[in-house]
Coordinates of C-alpha atoms in Angstrom, one line a residue:
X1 CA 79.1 4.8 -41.0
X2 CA 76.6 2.9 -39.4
X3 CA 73.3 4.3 -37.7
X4 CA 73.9 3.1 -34.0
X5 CA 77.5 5.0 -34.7
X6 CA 75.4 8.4 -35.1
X7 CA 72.9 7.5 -32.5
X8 CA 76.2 7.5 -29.7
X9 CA 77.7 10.1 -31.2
X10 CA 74.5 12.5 -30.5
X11 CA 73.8 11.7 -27.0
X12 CA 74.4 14.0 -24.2
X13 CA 76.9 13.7 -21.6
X14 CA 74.1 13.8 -19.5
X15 CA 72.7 10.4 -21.1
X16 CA 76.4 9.0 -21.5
X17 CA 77.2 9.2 -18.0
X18 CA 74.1 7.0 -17.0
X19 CA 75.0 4.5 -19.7
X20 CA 78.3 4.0 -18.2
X21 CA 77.1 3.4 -14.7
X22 CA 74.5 0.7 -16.3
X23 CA 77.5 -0.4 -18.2
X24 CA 75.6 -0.2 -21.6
X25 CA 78.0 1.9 -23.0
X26 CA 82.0 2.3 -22.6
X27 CA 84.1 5.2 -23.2
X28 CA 85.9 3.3 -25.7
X29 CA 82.5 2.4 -27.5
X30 CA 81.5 6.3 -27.5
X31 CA 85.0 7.0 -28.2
X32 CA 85.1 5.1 -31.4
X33 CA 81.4 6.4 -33.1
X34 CA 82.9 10.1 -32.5
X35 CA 85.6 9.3 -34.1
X36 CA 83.5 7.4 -37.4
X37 CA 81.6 10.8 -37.1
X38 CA 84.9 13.0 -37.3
X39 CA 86.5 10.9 -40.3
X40 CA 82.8 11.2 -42.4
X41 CA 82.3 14.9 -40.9
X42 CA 86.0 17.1 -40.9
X43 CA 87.1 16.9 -44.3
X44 CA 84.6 19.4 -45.2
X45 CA 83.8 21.3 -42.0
X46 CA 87.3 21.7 -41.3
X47 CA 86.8 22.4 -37.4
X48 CA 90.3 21.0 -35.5
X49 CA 93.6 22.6 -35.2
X50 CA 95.1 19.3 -33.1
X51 CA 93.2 16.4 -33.8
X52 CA 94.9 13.2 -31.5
X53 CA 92.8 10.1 -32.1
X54 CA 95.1 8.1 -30.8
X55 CA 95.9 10.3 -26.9
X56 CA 92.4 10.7 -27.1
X57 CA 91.5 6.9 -27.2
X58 CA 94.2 6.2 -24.0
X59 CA 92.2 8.4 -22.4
X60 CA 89.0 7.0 -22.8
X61 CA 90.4 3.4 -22.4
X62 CA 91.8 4.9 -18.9
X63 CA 88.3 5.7 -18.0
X64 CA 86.5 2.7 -19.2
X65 CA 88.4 1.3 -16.8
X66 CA 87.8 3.3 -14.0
X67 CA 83.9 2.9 -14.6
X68 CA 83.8 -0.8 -14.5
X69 CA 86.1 -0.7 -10.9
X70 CA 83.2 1.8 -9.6
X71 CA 85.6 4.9 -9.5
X72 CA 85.0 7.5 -11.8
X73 CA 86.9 10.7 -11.6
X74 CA 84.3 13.5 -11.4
X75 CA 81.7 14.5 -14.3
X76 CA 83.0 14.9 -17.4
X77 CA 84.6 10.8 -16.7
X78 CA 85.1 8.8 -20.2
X79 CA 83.1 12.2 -21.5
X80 CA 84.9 13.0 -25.3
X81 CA 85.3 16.8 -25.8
X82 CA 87.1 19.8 -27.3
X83 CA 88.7 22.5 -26.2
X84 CA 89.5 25.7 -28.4
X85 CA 93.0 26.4 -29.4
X86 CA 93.6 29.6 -27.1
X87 CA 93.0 27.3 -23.6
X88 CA 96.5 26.4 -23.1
X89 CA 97.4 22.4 -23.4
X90 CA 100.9 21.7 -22.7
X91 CA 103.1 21.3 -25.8
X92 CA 100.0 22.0 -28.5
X93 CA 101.1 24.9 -30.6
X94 CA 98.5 27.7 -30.0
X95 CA 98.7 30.3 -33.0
X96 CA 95.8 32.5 -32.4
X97 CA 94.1 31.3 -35.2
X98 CA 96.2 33.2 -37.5
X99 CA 99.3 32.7 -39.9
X100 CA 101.0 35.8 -39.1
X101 CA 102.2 34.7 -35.6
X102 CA 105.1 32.3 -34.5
X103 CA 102.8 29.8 -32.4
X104 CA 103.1 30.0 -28.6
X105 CA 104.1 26.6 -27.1
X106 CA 102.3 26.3 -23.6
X107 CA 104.6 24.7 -21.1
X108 CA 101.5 23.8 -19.0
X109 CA 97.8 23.5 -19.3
X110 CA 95.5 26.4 -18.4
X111 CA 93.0 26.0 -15.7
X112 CA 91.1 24.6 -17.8
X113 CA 92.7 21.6 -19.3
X114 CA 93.8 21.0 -15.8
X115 CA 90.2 20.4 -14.5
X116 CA 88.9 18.3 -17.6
X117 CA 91.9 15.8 -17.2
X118 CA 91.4 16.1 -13.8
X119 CA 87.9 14.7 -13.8
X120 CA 88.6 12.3 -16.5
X121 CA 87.5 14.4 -19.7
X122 CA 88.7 12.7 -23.0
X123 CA 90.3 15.1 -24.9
X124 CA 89.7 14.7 -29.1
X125 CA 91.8 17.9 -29.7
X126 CA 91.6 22.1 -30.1
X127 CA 89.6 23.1 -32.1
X128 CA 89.9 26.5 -34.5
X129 CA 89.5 30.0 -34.2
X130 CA 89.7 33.3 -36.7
X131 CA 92.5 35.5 -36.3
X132 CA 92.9 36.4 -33.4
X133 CA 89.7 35.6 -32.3
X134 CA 88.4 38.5 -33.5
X135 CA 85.8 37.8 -35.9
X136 CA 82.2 36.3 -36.0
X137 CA 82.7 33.5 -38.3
X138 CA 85.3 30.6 -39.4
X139 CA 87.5 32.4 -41.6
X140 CA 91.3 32.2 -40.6
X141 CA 94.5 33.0 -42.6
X142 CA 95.7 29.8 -40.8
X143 CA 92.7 27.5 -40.9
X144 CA 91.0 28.5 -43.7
X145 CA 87.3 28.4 -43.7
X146 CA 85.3 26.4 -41.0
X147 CA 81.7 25.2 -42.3
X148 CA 78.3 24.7 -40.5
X149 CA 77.4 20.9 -39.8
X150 CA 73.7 22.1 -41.1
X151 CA 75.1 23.7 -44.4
X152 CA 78.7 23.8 -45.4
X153 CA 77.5 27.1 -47.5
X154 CA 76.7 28.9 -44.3
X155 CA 78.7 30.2 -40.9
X156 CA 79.8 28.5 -37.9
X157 CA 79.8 32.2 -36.0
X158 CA 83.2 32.5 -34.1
X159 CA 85.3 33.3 -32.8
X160 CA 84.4 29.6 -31.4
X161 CA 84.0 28.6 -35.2
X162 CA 85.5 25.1 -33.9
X163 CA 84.0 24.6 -31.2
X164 CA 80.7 25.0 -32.6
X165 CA 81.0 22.7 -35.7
X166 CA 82.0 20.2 -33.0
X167 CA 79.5 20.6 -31.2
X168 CA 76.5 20.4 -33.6
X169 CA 78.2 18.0 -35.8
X170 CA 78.6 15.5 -33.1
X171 CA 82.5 15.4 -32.3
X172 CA 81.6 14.9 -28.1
X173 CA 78.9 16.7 -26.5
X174 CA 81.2 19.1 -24.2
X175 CA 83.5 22.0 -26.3
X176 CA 84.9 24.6 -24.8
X177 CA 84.5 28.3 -26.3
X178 CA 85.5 31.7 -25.2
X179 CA 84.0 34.9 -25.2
X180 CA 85.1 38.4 -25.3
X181 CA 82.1 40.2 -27.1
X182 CA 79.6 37.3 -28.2
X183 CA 81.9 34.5 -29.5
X184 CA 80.4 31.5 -27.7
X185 CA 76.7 33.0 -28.2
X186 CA 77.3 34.2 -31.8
X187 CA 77.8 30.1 -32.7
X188 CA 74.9 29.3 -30.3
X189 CA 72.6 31.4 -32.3
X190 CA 73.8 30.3 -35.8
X191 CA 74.2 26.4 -35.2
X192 CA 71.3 26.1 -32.7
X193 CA 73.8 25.1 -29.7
X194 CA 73.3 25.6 -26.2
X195 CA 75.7 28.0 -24.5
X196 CA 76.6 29.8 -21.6
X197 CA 79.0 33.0 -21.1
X198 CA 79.4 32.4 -17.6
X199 CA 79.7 35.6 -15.1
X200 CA 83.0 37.1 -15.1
X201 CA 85.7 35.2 -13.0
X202 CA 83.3 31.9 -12.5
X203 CA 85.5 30.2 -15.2
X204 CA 89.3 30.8 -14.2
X205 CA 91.5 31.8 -17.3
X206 CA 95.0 31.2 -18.3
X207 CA 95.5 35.0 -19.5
X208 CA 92.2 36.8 -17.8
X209 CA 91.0 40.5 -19.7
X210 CA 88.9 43.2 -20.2
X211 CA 85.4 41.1 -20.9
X212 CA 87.0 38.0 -21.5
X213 CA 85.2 34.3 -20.3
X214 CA 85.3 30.7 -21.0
X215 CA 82.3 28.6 -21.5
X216 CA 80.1 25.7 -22.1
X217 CA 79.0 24.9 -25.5
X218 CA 76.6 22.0 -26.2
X219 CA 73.4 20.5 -27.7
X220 CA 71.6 20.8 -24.2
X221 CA 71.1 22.9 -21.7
X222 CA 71.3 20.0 -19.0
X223 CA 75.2 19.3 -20.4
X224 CA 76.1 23.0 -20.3
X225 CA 75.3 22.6 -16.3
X226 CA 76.8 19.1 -15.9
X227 CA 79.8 20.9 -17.6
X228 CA 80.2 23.9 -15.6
X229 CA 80.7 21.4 -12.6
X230 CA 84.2 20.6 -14.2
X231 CA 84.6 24.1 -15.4
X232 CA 84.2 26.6 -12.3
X233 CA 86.6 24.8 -10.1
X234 CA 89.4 27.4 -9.0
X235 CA 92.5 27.8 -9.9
X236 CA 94.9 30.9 -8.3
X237 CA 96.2 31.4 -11.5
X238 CA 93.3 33.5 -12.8
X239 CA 93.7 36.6 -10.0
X240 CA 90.3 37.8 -11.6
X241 CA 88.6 34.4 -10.7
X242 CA 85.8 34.5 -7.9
X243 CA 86.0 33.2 -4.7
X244 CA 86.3 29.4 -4.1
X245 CA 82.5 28.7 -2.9
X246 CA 80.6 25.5 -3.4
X247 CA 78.0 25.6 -6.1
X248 CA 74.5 23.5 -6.7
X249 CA 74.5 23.0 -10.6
X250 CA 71.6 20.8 -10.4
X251 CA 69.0 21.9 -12.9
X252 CA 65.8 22.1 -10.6
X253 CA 62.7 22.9 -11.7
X254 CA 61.7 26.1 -12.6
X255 CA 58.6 27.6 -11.1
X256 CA 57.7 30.6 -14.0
X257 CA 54.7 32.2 -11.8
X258 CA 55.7 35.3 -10.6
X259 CA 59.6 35.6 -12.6
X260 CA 60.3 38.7 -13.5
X261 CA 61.3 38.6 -17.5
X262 CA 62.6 41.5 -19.6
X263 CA 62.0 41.2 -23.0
X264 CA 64.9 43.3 -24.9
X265 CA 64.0 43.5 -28.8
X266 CA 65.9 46.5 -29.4
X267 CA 69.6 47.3 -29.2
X268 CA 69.8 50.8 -29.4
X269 CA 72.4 50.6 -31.7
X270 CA 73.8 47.9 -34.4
X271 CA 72.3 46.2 -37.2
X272 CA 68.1 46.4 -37.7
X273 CA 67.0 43.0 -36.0
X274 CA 65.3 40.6 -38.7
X275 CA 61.6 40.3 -38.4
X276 CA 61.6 36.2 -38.1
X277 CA 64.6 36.9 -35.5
X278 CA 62.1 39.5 -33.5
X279 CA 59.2 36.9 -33.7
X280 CA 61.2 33.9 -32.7
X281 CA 62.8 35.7 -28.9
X282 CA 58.6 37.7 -28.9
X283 CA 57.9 33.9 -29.1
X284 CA 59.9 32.9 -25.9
X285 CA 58.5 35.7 -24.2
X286 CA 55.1 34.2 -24.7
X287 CA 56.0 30.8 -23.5
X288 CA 57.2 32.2 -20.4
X289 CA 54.1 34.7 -20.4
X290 CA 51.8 31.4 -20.9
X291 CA 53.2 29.6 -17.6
X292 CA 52.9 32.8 -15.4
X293 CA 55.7 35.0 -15.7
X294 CA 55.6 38.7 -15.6
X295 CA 56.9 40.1 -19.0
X296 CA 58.1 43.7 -19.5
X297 CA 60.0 45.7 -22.4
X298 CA 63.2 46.6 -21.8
X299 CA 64.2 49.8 -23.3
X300 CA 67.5 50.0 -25.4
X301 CA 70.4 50.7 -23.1
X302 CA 72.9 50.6 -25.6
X303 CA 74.0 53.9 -27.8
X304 CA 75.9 53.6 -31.3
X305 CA 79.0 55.3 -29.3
X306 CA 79.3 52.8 -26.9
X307 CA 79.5 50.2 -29.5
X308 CA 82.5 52.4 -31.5
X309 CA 84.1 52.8 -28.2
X310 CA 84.6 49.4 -27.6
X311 CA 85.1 48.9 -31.3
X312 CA 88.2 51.3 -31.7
X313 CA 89.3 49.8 -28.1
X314 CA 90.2 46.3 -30.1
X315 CA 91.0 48.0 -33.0
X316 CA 94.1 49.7 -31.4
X317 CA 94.7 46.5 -29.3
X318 CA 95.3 44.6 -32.2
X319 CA 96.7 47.1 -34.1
X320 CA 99.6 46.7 -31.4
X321 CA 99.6 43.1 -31.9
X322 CA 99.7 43.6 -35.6
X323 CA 102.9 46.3 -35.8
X324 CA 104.8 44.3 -33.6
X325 CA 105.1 41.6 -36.5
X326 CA 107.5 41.8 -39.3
X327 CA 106.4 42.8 -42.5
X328 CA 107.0 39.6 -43.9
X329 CA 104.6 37.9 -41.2
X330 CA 102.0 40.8 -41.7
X331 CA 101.2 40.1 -45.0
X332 CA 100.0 36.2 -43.9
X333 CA 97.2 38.3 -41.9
X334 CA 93.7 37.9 -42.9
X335 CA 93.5 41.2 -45.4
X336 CA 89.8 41.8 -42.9
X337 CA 91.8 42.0 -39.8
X338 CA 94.9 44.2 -41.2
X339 CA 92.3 46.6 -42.7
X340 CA 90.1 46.5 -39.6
X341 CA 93.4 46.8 -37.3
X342 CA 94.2 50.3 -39.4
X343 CA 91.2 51.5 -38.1
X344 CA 92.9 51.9 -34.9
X345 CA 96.0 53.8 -36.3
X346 CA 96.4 57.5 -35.2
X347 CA 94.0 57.3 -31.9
X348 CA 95.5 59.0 -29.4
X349 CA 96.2 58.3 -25.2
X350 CA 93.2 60.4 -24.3
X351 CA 90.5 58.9 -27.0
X352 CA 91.9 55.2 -26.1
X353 CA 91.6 56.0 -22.5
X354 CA 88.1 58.0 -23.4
X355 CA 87.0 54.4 -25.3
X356 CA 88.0 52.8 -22.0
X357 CA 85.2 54.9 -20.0
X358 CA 83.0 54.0 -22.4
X359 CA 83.2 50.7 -21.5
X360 CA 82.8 51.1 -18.2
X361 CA 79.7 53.0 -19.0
X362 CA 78.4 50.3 -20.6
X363 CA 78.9 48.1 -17.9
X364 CA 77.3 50.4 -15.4
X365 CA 74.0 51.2 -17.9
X366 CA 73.2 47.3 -18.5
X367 CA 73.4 46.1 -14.5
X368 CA 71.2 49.0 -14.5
X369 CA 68.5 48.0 -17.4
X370 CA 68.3 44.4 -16.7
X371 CA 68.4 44.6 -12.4
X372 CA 64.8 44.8 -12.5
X373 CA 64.8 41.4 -14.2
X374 CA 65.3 38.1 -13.2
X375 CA 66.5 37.2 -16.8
X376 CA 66.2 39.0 -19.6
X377 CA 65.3 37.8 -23.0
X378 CA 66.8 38.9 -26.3
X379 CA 68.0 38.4 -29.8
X380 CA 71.4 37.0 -30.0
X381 CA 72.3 38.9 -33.5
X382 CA 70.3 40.9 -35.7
X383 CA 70.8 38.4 -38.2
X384 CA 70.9 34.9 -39.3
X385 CA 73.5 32.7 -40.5
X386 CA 75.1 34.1 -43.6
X387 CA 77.9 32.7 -46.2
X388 CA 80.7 30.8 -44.8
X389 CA 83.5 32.8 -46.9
X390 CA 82.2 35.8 -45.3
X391 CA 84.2 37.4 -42.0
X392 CA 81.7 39.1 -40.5
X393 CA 77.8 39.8 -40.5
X394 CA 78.3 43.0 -42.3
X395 CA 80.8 42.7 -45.1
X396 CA 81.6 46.4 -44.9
X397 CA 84.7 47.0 -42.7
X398 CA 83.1 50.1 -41.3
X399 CA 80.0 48.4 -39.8
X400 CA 82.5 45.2 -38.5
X401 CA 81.0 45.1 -35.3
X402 CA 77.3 46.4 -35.5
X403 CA 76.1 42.6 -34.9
X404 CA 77.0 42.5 -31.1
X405 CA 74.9 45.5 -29.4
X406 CA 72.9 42.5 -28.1
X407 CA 76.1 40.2 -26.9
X408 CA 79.1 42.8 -25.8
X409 CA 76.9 43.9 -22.9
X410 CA 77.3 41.2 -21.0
X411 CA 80.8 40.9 -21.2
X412 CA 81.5 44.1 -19.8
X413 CA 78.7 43.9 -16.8
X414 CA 80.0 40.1 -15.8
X415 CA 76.9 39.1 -16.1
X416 CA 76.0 35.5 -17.5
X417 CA 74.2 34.8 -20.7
X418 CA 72.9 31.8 -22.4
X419 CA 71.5 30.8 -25.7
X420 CA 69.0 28.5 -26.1
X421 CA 67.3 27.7 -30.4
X422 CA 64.1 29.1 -30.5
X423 CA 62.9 28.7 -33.5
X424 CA 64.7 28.7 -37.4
X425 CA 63.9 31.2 -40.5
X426 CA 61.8 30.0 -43.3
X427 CA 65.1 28.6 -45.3
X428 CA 66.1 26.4 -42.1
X429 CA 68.9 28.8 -40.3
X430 CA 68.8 28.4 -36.7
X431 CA 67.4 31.1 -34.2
X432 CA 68.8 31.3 -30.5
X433 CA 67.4 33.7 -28.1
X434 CA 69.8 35.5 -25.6
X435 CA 68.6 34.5 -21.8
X436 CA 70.6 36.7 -19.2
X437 CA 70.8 37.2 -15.5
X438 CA 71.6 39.4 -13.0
X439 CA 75.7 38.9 -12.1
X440 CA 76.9 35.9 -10.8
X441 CA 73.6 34.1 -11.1
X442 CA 74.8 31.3 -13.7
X443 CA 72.6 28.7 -11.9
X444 CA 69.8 31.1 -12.5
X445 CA 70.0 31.5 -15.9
X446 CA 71.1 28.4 -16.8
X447 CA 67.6 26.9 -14.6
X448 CA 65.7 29.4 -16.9
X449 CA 67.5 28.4 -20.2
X450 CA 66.6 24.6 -19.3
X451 CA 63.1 25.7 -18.6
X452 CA 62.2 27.3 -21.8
X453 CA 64.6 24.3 -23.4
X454 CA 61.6 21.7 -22.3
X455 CA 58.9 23.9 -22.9
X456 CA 59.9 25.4 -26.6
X457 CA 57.7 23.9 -29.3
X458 CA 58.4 21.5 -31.2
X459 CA 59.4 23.7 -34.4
X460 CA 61.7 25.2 -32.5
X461 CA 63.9 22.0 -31.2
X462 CA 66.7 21.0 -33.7
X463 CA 67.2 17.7 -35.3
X464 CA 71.2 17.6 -35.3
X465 CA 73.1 16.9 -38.1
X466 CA 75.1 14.2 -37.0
X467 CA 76.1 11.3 -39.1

């Protein structure tokens, strides 16, 4: 593959969309390298479920067109992307990332889908997920095992284990992950991406729930905002989404003098944070400390039961999932998720709906840690990137879930968070710090997360590996 091939393929859609106005570059031209970089690149990192070369290159010939007569479709125009196999496309199979299930077949596109093709978004295909979405890595029964683009021996993160290959391997600059406890983030911190868990609602959903959100994943903070131009667009069929309301995502600049900034080193419960992790997020702190922002501690807000509640609360959701198979299909489950499923066998009405509380107390303890703040700063995990094979962080099943006491937080206030690389451990794994705001203040945190992206040293900015 040649050089110039990688070059296109790891611009931003930022950068692409000025190329096609100057007519430099044509959809078809960027269309083309992504594709070179996808032949070289997915045999090993193994991150599509529906790869369509050939849709996706009608698509981006449809757009060429439309930026040489002047009339582009909206922001992501001629832009190639991904989208994760649980946002609905009509006719694509979506299996939940597992082989135990009879796939779904979507009759129509989710909100989603419908506002990328709507504003002229080339589509290269869904990308994979773990069963069921419910683990931190890129280990399916279905998929097999998705790889990092900066070491093949090392995690992706899920459940957006796709998504994230793509996007730090070059396949587009736009992917579309979701979240439900730290699945975009957990791939932000563990392949150096840019990523944004929007508020609750701002991204309308095909099957809205408990925590659930769509979001942004990219190599820049700047696309993440172009992006979320496309993605906050209502839709009625989310009856969760926010009110229709017209939104600047410009990224202006950010005056640091006088922001409030919570630095949050310590969960409360979960996993002991690694000391290169706590010096990489104490260094962003710094940065922000060095232009003029007030920086406080935040104390842990988080307790080890909230984190079982909320544990046992998915356990026994998927558990009902699980028994609802037949035998037959239950033994194609990922061994992980049938034994961490059994977990949940035997709770009872009263503890499930006890679990439930718990999460509202959750939500109700971090608006109230982090109000104070205009964004607070954090660890993303506890840990770094760890062996691909592996489902989760911790490899015992009892301590599944002890890597999100930084992440699940947010999910249950609504209130956005974005990951930005800070820095990488002495063997090369990335390092993202958390940046969060108060609820609905995407355009704040996302200013902040741009911020800190131009101001980070220079060890701390990644050189992508794409090609």
């Amino acid at each position: 593959m040649a050089v110039t091939d990688a070059g296109i393929a790891g611009l931003s859609a930022v950068e692409l969309r000025a190329r096609y106005a100057e007519g430099s570059l044509s959809p078809v031209e960027v269309h083309e390298a992504v594709q070179d970089v996808i032949a070289r690149r997915e045999p090993v990192l193994n991150a599509f479920w529906r790869h369509d070369p050939e849709g996706s290159r009608a698509q981006a010939k449809e757009s060429e067109r439309r930026w040489r007569d002047g009339e582009p479709l909206g922001p992501a125009d001629g832009i190639p992307l991904t989208l994760k196999e649980n946002v609905a496309r009509a006719g694509v199979p979506m299996p939940a990332g597992t082989a135990g299930v009879e796939p779904v077949v979507p009759e129509r596109d989710a909100p989603i889908t419908a506002r990328v093709l709507e504003t002229g978004g080339v589509v290269l295909g869904s990308t994979v997920m773990p069963d069921w979405g419910m683990l931190s890595s890129g280990v399916s029964s279905l998929h097999g095992t998705t790889r990092s683009p900066w070491n093949p021996d090392l995690t992706t993160g899920g459940s957006s284990a796709g998504a994230g290959a793509a996007a730090a391997a070059g396949y587009g600059p736009l992917h579309v992950g979701t979240d439900i406890g730290g699945s975009i983030r957990l791939p932000g911190t563990w392949l150096g991406l840019a990523t944004l868990k929007p508020s609750n609602g701002r991204i309308p959903l095909d099957a809205p729930y408990l925590g659930r959100a769509a979001g942004p994943m990219a190599r820049t903070v700047g696309d993440l905002a172009l992006f979320m131009e496309v993605l906050s667009r209502p839709d009625d069929r989310d009856w969760t989404s926010l009110p229709p309301h017209s939104i600047d995502w410009t990224l202006t600049d950010l005056d640091p003098r006088g922001l409030r900034v919570g630095l949050h080193l310590d969960a409360g419960c979960g996993g002991e944070v690694d000391p290169e992790i706590l010096a990489a997020v104490q260094g962003v702190a710094d940065v922000f400390a060095a232009a003029g922002a007030e920086v406080a501690e935040v104390a842990p807000f988080m307790t080890p039961d909230l984190l079982d509640s909320v544990d046992l609360f998915w356990r026994v959701r998927s558990l009902n999932d699980y028994d609802a198979l037949t035998p037959e299909q239950q033994s194609r489950v990922l061994p992980y998720i049938a034994e961490w499923v059994a977990g949940g066998a035997g709770a009872s009405g009263v503890r499930v709906l006890d679990c439930y509380q718990q999460i509202m107390r959750m939500q109700a303890v971090t608006v109230e840690a982090t109000l104070p703040y205009d964004i607070v700063l954090s660890p993303v995990a506890p840990v770094s990137a760890f062996p691909a094979e592996q489902p989760m962080p911790y490899p015992d099943n009892g301590r599944g879930m002890q890597h999100i006491g930084f992440t699940v937080p947010y999910n249950m206030s609504g209130q956005p968070a974005a990951t930005v690389n800070c820095g990488f451990t002495t063997d090369g794994r990335t390092i993202g710090v958390q940046i969060s705001g108060r609820r609905f203040d995407d355009p704040g945190v996302l200013r902040a997360a741009a911020w800190y992206e131009a101001h980070r040293p220079a060890s701390a900015v990644p050189d992508w590996p794409i090609g």
